[in-house]
XYZ file of C-alpha atoms in Angstrom:
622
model
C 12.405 31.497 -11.657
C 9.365 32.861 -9.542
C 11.189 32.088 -6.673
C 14.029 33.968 -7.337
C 12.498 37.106 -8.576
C 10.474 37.359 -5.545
C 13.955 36.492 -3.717
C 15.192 39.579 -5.285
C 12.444 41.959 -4.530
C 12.619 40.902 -0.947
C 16.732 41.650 -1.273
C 16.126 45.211 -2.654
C 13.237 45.853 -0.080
C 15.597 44.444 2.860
C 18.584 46.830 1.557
C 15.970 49.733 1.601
C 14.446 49.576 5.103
C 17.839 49.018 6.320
C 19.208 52.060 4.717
C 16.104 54.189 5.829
C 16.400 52.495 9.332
C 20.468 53.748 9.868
C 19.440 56.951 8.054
C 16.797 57.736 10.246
C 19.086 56.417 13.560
C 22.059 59.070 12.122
C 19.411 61.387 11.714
C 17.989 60.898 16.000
C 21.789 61.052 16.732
C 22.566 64.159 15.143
C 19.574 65.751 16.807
C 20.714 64.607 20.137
C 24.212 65.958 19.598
C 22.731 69.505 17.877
C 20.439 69.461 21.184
C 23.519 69.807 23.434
C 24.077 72.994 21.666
C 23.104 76.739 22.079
C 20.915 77.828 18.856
C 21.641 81.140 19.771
C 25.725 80.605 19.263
C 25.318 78.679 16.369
C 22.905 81.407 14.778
C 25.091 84.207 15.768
C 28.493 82.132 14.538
C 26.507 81.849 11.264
C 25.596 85.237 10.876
C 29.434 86.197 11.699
C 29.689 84.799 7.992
C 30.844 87.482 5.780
C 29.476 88.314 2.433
C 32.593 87.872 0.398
C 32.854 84.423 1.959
C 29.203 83.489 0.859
C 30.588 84.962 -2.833
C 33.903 82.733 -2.790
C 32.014 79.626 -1.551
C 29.416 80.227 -4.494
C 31.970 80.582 -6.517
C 33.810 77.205 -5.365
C 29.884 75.492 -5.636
C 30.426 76.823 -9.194
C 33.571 75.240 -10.180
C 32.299 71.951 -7.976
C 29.135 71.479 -10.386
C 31.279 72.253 -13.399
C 33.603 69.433 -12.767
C 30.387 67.301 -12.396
C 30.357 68.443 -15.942
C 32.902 67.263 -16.677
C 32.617 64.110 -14.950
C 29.185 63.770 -17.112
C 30.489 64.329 -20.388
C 33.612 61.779 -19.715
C 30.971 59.171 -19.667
C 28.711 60.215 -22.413
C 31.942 59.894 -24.629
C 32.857 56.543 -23.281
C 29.754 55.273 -23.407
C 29.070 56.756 -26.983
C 25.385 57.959 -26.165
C 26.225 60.589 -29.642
C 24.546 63.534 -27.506
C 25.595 67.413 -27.756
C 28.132 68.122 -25.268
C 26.331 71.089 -23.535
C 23.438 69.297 -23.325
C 24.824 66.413 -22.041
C 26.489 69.161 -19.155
C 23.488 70.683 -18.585
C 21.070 67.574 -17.632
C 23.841 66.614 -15.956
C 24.302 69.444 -13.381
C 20.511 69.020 -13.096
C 20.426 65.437 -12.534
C 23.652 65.807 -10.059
C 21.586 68.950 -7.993
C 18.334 67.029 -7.142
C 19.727 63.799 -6.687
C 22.012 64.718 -4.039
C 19.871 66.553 -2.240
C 16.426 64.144 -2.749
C 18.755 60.880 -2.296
C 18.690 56.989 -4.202
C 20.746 59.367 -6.514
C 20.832 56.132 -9.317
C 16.817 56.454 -9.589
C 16.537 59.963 -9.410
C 19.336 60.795 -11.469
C 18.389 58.246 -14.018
C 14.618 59.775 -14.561
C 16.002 63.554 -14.630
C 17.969 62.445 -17.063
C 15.821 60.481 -19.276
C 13.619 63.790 -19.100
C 15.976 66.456 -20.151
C 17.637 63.802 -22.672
C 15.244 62.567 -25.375
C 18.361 61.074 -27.760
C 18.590 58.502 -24.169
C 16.445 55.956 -23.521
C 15.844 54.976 -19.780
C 18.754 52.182 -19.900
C 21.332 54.620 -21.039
C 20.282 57.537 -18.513
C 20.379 54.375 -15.514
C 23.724 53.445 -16.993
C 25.209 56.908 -17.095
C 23.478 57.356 -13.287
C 24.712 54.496 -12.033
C 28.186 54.770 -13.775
C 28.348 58.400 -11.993
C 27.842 57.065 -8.622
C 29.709 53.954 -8.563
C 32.514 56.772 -10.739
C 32.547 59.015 -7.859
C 32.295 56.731 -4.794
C 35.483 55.164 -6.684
C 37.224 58.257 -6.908
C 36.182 59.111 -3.286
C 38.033 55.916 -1.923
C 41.095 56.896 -4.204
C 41.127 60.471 -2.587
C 40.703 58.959 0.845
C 43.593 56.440 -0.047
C 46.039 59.387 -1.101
C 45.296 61.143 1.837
C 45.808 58.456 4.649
C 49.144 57.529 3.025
C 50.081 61.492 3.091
C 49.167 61.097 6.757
C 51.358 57.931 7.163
C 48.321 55.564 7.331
C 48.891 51.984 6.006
C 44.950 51.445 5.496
C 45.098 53.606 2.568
C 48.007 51.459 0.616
C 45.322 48.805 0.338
C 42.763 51.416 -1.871
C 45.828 52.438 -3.932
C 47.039 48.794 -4.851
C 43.408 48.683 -5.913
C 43.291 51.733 -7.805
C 46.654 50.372 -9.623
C 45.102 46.704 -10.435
C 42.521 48.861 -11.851
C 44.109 51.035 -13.967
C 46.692 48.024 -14.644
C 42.839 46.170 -16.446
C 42.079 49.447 -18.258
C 45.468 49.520 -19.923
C 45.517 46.132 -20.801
C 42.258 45.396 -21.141
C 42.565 41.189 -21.096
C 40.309 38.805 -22.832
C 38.898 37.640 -19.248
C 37.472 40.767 -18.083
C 33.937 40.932 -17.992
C 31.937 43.401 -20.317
C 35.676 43.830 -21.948
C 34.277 46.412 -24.802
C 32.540 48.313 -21.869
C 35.884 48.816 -19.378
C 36.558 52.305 -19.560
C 40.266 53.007 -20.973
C 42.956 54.652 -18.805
C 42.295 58.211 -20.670
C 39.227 58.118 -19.825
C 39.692 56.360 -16.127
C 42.274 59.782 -15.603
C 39.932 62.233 -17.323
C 37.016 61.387 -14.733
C 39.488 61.084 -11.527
C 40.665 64.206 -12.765
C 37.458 66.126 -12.615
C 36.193 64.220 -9.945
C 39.356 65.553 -7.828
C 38.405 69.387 -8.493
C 34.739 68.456 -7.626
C 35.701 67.211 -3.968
C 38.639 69.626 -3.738
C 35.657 73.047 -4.350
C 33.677 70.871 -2.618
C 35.403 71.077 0.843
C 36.651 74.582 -0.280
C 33.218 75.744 -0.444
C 32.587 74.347 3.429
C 36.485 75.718 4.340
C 35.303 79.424 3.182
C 31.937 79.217 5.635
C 33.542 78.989 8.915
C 32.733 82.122 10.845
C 36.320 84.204 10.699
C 38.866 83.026 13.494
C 37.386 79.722 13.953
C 38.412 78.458 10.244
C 40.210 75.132 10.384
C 43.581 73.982 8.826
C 42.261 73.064 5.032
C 44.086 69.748 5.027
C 42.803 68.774 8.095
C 39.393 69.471 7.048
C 40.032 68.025 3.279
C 40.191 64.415 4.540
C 37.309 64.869 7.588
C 34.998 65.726 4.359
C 36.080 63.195 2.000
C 35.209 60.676 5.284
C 32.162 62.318 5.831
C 30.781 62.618 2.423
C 31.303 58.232 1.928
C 29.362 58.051 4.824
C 26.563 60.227 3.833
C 26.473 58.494 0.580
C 26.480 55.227 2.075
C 23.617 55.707 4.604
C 21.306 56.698 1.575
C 19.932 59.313 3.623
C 18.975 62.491 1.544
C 21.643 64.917 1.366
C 23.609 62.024 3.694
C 21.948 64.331 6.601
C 23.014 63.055 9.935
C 26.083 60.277 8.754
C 28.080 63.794 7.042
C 27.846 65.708 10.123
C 27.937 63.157 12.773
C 31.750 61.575 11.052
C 32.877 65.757 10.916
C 32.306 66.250 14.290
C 33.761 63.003 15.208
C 36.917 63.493 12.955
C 37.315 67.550 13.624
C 37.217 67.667 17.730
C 39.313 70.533 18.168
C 36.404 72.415 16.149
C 34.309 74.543 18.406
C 30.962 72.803 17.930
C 28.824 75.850 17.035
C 31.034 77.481 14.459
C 31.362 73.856 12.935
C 27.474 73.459 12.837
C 26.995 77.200 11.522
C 29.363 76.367 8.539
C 27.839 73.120 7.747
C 24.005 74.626 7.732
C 25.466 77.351 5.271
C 27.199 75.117 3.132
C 24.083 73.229 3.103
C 22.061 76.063 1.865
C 24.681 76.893 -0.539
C 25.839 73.426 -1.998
C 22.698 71.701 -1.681
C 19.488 73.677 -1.435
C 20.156 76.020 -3.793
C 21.370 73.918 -6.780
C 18.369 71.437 -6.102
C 15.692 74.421 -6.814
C 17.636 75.361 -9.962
C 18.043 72.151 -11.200
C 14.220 71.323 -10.370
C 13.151 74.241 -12.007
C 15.672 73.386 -15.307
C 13.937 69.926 -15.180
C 10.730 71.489 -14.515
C 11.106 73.294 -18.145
C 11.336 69.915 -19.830
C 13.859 68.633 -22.587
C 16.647 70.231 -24.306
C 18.157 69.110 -27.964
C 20.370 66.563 -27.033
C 21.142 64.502 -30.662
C 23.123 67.106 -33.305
C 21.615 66.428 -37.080
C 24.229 63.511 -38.735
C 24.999 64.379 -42.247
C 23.548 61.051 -44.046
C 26.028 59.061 -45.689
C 26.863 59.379 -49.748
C 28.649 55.744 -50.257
C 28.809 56.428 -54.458
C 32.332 56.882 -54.194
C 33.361 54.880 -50.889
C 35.794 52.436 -51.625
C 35.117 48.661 -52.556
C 36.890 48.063 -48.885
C 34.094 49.862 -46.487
C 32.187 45.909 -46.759
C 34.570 45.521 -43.757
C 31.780 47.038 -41.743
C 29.767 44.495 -42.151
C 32.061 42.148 -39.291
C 31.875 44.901 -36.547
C 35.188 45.661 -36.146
C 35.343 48.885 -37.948
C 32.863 51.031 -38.377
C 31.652 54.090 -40.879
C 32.364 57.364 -39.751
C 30.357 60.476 -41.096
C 31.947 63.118 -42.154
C 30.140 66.925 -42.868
C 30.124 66.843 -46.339
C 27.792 63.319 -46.260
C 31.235 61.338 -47.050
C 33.012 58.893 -44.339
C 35.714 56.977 -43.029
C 35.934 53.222 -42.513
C 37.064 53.643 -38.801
C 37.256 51.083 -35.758
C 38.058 51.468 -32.043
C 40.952 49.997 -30.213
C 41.312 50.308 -26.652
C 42.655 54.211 -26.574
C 42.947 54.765 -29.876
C 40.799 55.449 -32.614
C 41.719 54.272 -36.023
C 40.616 55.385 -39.493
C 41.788 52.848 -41.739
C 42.338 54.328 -45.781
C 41.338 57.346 -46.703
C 38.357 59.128 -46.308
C 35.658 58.909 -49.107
C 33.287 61.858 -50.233
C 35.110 64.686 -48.448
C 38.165 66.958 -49.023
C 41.156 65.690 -47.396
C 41.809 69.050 -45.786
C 38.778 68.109 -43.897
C 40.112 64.466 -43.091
C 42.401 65.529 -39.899
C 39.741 67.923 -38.230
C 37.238 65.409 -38.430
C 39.255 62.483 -36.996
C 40.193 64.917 -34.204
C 36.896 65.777 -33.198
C 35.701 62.361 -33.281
C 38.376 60.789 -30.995
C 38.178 63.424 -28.232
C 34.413 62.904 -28.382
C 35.329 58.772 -27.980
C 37.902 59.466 -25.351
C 40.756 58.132 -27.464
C 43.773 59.229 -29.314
C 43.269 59.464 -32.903
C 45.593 57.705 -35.783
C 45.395 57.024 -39.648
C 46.312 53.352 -40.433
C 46.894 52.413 -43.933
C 46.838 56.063 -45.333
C 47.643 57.137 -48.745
C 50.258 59.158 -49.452
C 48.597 62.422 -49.973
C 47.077 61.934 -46.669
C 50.034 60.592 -45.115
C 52.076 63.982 -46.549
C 49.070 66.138 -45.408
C 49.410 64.210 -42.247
C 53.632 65.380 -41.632
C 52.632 68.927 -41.920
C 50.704 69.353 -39.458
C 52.916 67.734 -36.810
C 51.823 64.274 -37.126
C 54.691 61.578 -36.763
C 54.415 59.184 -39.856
C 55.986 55.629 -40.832
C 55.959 53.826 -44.032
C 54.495 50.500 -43.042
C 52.424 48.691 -46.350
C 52.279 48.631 -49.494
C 48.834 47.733 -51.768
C 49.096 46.226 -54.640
C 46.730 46.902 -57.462
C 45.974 46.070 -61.098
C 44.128 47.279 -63.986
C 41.993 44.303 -64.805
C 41.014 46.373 -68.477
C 44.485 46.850 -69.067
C 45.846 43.250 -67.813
C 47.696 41.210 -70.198
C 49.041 37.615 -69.114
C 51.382 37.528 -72.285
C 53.782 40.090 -70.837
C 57.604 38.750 -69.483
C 56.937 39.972 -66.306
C 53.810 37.667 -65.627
C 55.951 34.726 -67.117
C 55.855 33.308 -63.585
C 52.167 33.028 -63.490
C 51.476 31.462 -66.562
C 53.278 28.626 -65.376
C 51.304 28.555 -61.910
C 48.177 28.468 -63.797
C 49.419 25.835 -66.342
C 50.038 23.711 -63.316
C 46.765 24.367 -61.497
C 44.984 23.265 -64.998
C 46.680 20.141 -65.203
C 45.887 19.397 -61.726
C 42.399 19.650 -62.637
C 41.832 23.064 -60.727
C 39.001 24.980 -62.155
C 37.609 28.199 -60.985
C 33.649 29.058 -60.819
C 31.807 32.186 -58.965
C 29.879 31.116 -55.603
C 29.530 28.679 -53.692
C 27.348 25.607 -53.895
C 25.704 24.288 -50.559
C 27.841 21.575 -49.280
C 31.297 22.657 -50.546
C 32.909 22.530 -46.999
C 34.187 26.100 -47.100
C 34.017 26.102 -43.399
C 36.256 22.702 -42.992
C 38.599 24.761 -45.939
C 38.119 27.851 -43.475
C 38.992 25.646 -40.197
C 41.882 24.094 -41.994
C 43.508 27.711 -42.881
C 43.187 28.873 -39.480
C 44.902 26.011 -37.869
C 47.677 26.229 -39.682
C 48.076 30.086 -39.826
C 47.351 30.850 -35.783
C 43.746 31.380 -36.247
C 42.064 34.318 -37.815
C 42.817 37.540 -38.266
C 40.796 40.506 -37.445
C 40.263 44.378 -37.281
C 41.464 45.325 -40.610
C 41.163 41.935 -42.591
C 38.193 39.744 -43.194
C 37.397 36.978 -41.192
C 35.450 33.673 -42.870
C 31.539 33.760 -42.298
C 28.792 32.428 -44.353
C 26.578 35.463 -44.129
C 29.852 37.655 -44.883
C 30.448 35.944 -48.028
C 26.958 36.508 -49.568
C 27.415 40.469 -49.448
C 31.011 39.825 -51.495
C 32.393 38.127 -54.702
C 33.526 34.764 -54.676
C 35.567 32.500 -56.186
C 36.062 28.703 -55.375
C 38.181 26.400 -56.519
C 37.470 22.880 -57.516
C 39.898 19.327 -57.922
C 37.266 17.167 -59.423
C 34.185 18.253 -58.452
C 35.419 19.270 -54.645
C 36.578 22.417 -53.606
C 40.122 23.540 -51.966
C 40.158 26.935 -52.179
C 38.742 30.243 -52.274
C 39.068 33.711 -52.287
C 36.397 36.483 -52.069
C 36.276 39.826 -53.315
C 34.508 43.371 -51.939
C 32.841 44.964 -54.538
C 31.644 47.769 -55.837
C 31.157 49.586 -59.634
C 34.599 51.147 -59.591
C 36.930 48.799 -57.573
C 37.221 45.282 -56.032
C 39.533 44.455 -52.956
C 40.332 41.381 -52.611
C 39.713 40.068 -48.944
C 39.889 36.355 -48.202
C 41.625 33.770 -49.180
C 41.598 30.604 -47.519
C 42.648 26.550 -48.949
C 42.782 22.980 -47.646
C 45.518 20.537 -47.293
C 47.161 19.087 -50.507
C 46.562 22.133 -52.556
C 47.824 21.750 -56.465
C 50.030 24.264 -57.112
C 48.794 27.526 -58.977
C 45.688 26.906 -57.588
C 45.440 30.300 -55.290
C 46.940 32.342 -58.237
C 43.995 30.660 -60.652
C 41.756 32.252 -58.501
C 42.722 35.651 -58.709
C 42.980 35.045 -62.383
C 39.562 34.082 -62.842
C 38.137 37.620 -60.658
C 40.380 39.247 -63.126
C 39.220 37.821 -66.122
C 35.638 38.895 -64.635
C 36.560 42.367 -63.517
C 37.427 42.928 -67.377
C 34.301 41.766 -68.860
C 32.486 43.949 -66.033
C 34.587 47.189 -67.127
C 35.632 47.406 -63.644
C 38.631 49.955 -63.864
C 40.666 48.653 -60.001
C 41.052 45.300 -58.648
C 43.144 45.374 -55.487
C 45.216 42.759 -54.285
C 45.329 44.561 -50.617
C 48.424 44.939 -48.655
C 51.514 43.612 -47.524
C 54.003 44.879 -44.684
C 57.025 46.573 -45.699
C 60.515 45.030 -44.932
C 61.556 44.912 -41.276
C 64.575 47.135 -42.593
C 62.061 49.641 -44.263
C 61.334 51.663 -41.862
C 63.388 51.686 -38.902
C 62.484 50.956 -35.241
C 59.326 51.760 -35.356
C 58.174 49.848 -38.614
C 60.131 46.925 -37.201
C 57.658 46.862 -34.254
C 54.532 47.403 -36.107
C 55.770 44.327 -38.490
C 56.188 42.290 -35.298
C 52.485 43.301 -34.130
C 51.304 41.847 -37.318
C 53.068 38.311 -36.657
C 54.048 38.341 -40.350
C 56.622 39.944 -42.156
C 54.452 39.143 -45.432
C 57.351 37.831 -47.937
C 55.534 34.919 -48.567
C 52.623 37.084 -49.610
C 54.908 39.900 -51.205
C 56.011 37.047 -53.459
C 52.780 35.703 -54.677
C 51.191 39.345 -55.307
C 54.433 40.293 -57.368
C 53.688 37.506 -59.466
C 51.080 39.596 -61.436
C 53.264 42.368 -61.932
C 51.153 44.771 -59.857
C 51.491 48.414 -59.212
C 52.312 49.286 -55.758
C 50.839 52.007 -53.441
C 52.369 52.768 -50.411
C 50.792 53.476 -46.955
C 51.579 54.640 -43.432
C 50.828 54.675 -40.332
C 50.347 58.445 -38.389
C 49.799 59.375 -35.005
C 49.806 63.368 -33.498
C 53.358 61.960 -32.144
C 55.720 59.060 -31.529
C 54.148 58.141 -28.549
C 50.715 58.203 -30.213
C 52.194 55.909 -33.374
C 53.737 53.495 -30.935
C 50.426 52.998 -28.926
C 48.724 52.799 -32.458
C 50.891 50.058 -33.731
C 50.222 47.670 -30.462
C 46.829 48.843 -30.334
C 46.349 47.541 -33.824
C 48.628 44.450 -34.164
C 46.350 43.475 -31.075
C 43.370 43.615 -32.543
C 44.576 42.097 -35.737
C 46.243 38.925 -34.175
C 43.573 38.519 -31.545
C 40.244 39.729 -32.545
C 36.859 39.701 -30.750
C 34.530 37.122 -31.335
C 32.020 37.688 -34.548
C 28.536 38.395 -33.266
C 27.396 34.182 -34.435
C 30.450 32.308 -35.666
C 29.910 29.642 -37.898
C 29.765 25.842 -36.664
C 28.495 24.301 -40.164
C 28.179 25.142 -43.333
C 24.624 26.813 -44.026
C 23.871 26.926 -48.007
C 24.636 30.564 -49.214
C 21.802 32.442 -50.556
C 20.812 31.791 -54.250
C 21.264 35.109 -56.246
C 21.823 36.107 -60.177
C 25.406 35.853 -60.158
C 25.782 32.880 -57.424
C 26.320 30.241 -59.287
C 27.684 32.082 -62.363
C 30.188 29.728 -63.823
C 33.440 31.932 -64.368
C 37.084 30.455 -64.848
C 40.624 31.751 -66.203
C 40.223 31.830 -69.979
C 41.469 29.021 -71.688
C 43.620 31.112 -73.908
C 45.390 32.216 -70.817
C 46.226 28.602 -69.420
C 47.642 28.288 -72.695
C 50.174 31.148 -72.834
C 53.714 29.899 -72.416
């Protein structure tokens, strides 16, 4: 290991004195060519500079930095750093000022940063450094690309196949792709090529607008000399790239009398360099500005039973201003609240999810929204689609002995003479991973995103249920809980499984939920019918791999009530990238931060090893 660090270092020293060894030979070159020259015509061409041009190309520096601004902010929100936007800006346009003027513009960058930023720590401000250099040299390339093409150059074909493969991985976003959850998305991929493409286009305006009048230069012709000239500044790791910019402009701009040429590129030195370097040294001189906004803490009291979802990583709990949230998760360009918000006025709901998207980079969408939401949703423009429906049940109010629950009595007279019986927790050794395995080989493997996936640690937060055929278990089901509701999340069985045995589970939590006083037990969701909801729903129902009839079936057996929910989007386009977005990450979810390989003994708590099963009174009901 010695070995190789000290392998390393030697690397990174090597790379060093070679960059300061071609900097300082571009640097002897330059001062060989500028020696050929009269300083007395390139002093007068520069003082043949009028003042309105030194105002535009001010001006031009002005909307250059700003798009570095931009370019700033783009990653802040893709990398989620939760700073103030005009913070983020400002140490920004300080850290972009020094570092291209002082050089190693990772290092220096990274430390201004860090300074003026105390909500970073010094690996976020070098991420965020080195994702702006290796985000702008990228951009460079594709500007260099689009302009040899424009010129008929084949080279540049090469950089825009590259640029497409790219963009092709940021759409897509396969499982193979290193640091998957860290690949920028194409909105964001567009947002900083867009910004970067103003920066370089004021940046050669600024030098366009400092030629001394009559010797100014075509602008197009100039455009791609600079974007040349600027990679090879960058590359020789000279500060300011002095001697590789203006030895490749003088080589790519020949018919450009040499004096004017140098005269506009020491005024565009002073203007674009120099002069944004002291103002950004002095704004880092000042020391740090507020960079994290106050969070509202969160009030969970009336969050619903479903929020435990947070617990797998997939989804996530959004704030909201009123210290209420949103169980929310991030797909690949969209962001997803899932339910509705808890703790906050809905008229609050759409605002919030708005803000928090463009601050993520993504497009924002509501996924499994109640109807009031949903109808809230419509008026404002949003496109909307009837895609679930949750079932739900009164466990105070839940009588077996009605005719519409005839079905179930049955199923749970079966299950009893099987031998099925029903207790709360688990007991160390049951083999609910090998009952886990089993369901997941038979239904495609687990789902995700939305819908709870089996881990030991996850069951100990929720309530659970296990079935038993003489002493051994085959099934169980597990239940998110809180005071006013319980959602029913897992449920998983073996081979051979008596029948009635899934539906003696639910019976039991039931049975439970009524001596607890808890007034909701949900049964969750199931899609609507492929004919529900046209085109659209049809698709959504295909992302989900099941058309849930089987399940539909099962659920109507206790003679549930029956919520509906949609899915909303600003606009079609929105819902349709939505419903992929989210039958993705459903059907082929990340891995859990330490998947199970055994079963570890859950942890031994009050109501553990409770012994609860469906009241005897109800097996007997005919």
């Amino acid at each position: 290991m010695d070995v190789l660090r000290t392998g390393t270092g030697l690397m990174r020293r090597g790379r060093l004195v070679a960059g300061l060894a071609v900097g300082t030979a571009l640097v002897w070159l330059l001062a060989r060519r500028i020696s050929e020259l009269e300083p007395l015509a390139v002093w007068q061409a520069l003082a043949a500079v009028q003042p309105g041009q030194w105002v535009l190309a001010g001006l031009a520096v002005g909307v250059s930095f700003a798009a570095v601004g931009g370019q700033e902010l783009t990653l802040h929100r893709h990398l989620r750093t939760g700073l103030a936007p005009g913070a983020v800006m400002r140490a920004g346009l300080a850290a972009g000022a020094v570092s291209q003027t002082m050089g190693f513009g990772p290092v220096t960058g990274a430390l201004i940063r860090w300074r003026l930023l105390p909500g970073l720590t010094l690996w976020q401000a070098t991420r965020v450094s080195v994702a702006m250099t290796v985000g702008f040299l990228s951009a460079l390339a594709v500007m260099v690309g689009m302009v040899a093409v424009a010129q008929g150059q084949i080279a540049g074909m090469a950089v825009l196949a590259a640029a497409a493969v790219v963009m092709a991985l940021s759409a897509w976003q396969p499982r193979w792709l290193p640091r998957r959850a860290a690949w920028p998305n194409v909105f964001t991929l567009i947002r900083f090529l867009g910004w970067a493409v103003i920066d370089l286009v004021a940046l050669a305006a600024a030098l366009w607008l400092l030629f001394p009048p009559g010797t100014t230069p075509p602008f197009g012709a100039l455009f791609g000399a600079v974007l040349l000239a600027l990679g090879a500044g960058l590359l020789s790791g000279a500060p300011a790239g002095v001697g590789a910019f203006e030895i490749t402009l003088m080589a790519l701009l020949p018919f450009a009398p040499e004096a004017p040429l140098m005269a506009a590129i020491v005024a565009w030195r002073g203007v674009f360099y120099a002069l944004p370097a002291l103002l950004g040294a002095a704004f880092a001189a000042l020391g740090p500005v507020t960079g994290v906004p106050d969070a509202p803490g969160l009030d969970l009291r009336h969050a619903p039973a479903e929020v435990g979802l947070a617990r797998q990583g997939d989804l996530h709990l959004m704030p909201t201003q009123t210290r209420g949230g949103w169980l929310a998760g991030r797909c690949g360009h969209t962001l997803v609240a899932v339910g509705d918000p808890f703790g906050t006025p809905l008229s609050f709901a759409l605002p919030t999810l708005r803000h928090a998207s463009r601050d993520q980079g993504r497009t924002p969408a509501l996924y499994k929204a109640g109807g009031r939401l949903a109808l809230l949703a419509r008026r404002k423009g949003w496109a909307v689609i009837h895609i679930s429906d949750e079932a739900w049940l009164d466990p105070r109010q839940f009588d077996l002995a009605t005719p519409a629950r005839a079905g179930l009595r049955r199923k749970l007279r079966k299950a009893a003479s099987a031998g099925i019986t029903v207790t709360c927790g688990a007991h160390p050794g049951d083999g609910l991973c090998t009952i886990a395995a089993h369901w997941a080989a038979e239904h495609g493997g687990e789902r995700g995103f939305s819908m709870g996936r089996y881990c030991p640690d996850y069951l100990t937060t929720q309530r659970l249920y296990v079935a038993r055929q003489n002493g051994r278990a085959v099934a169980f089901a597990s239940f998110h809980q809180t005071a006013r509701e319980w959602s029913l999340d897992l449920m998983r069985h073996g081979p051979d499984l008596p029948d009635g045995t899934m539906q003696s589970l639910i019976a039991t939590a039931l049975a439970d939920a009524r001596a607890r006083g808890v007034p909701r037990l949900s049964l969750a969701a199931v899609p609507v019918t492929a004919t529900a909801g046209g085109g659209l729903a049809r698709a959504a129902l295909w992302l989900t791999g099941d058309d849930g009839a089987g399940l539909a079936q099962f659920k109507q057996g206790f003679a549930p009530r029956w919520r509906p929910l949609y899915l909303c989007a600003p606009h079609r386009a929105g819902l349709v990238l939505a419903a992929f977005e989210i039958g993705r990450a459903i059907l082929r979810p990340g891995p859990l931060p330490a998947p199970p390989t055994v079963d570890p003994p859950l942890h031994d708590d009050h109501d553990q090893y409770e012994f609860a099963t469906v009241p005897a009174s109800w097996q007997r009901m005919g």
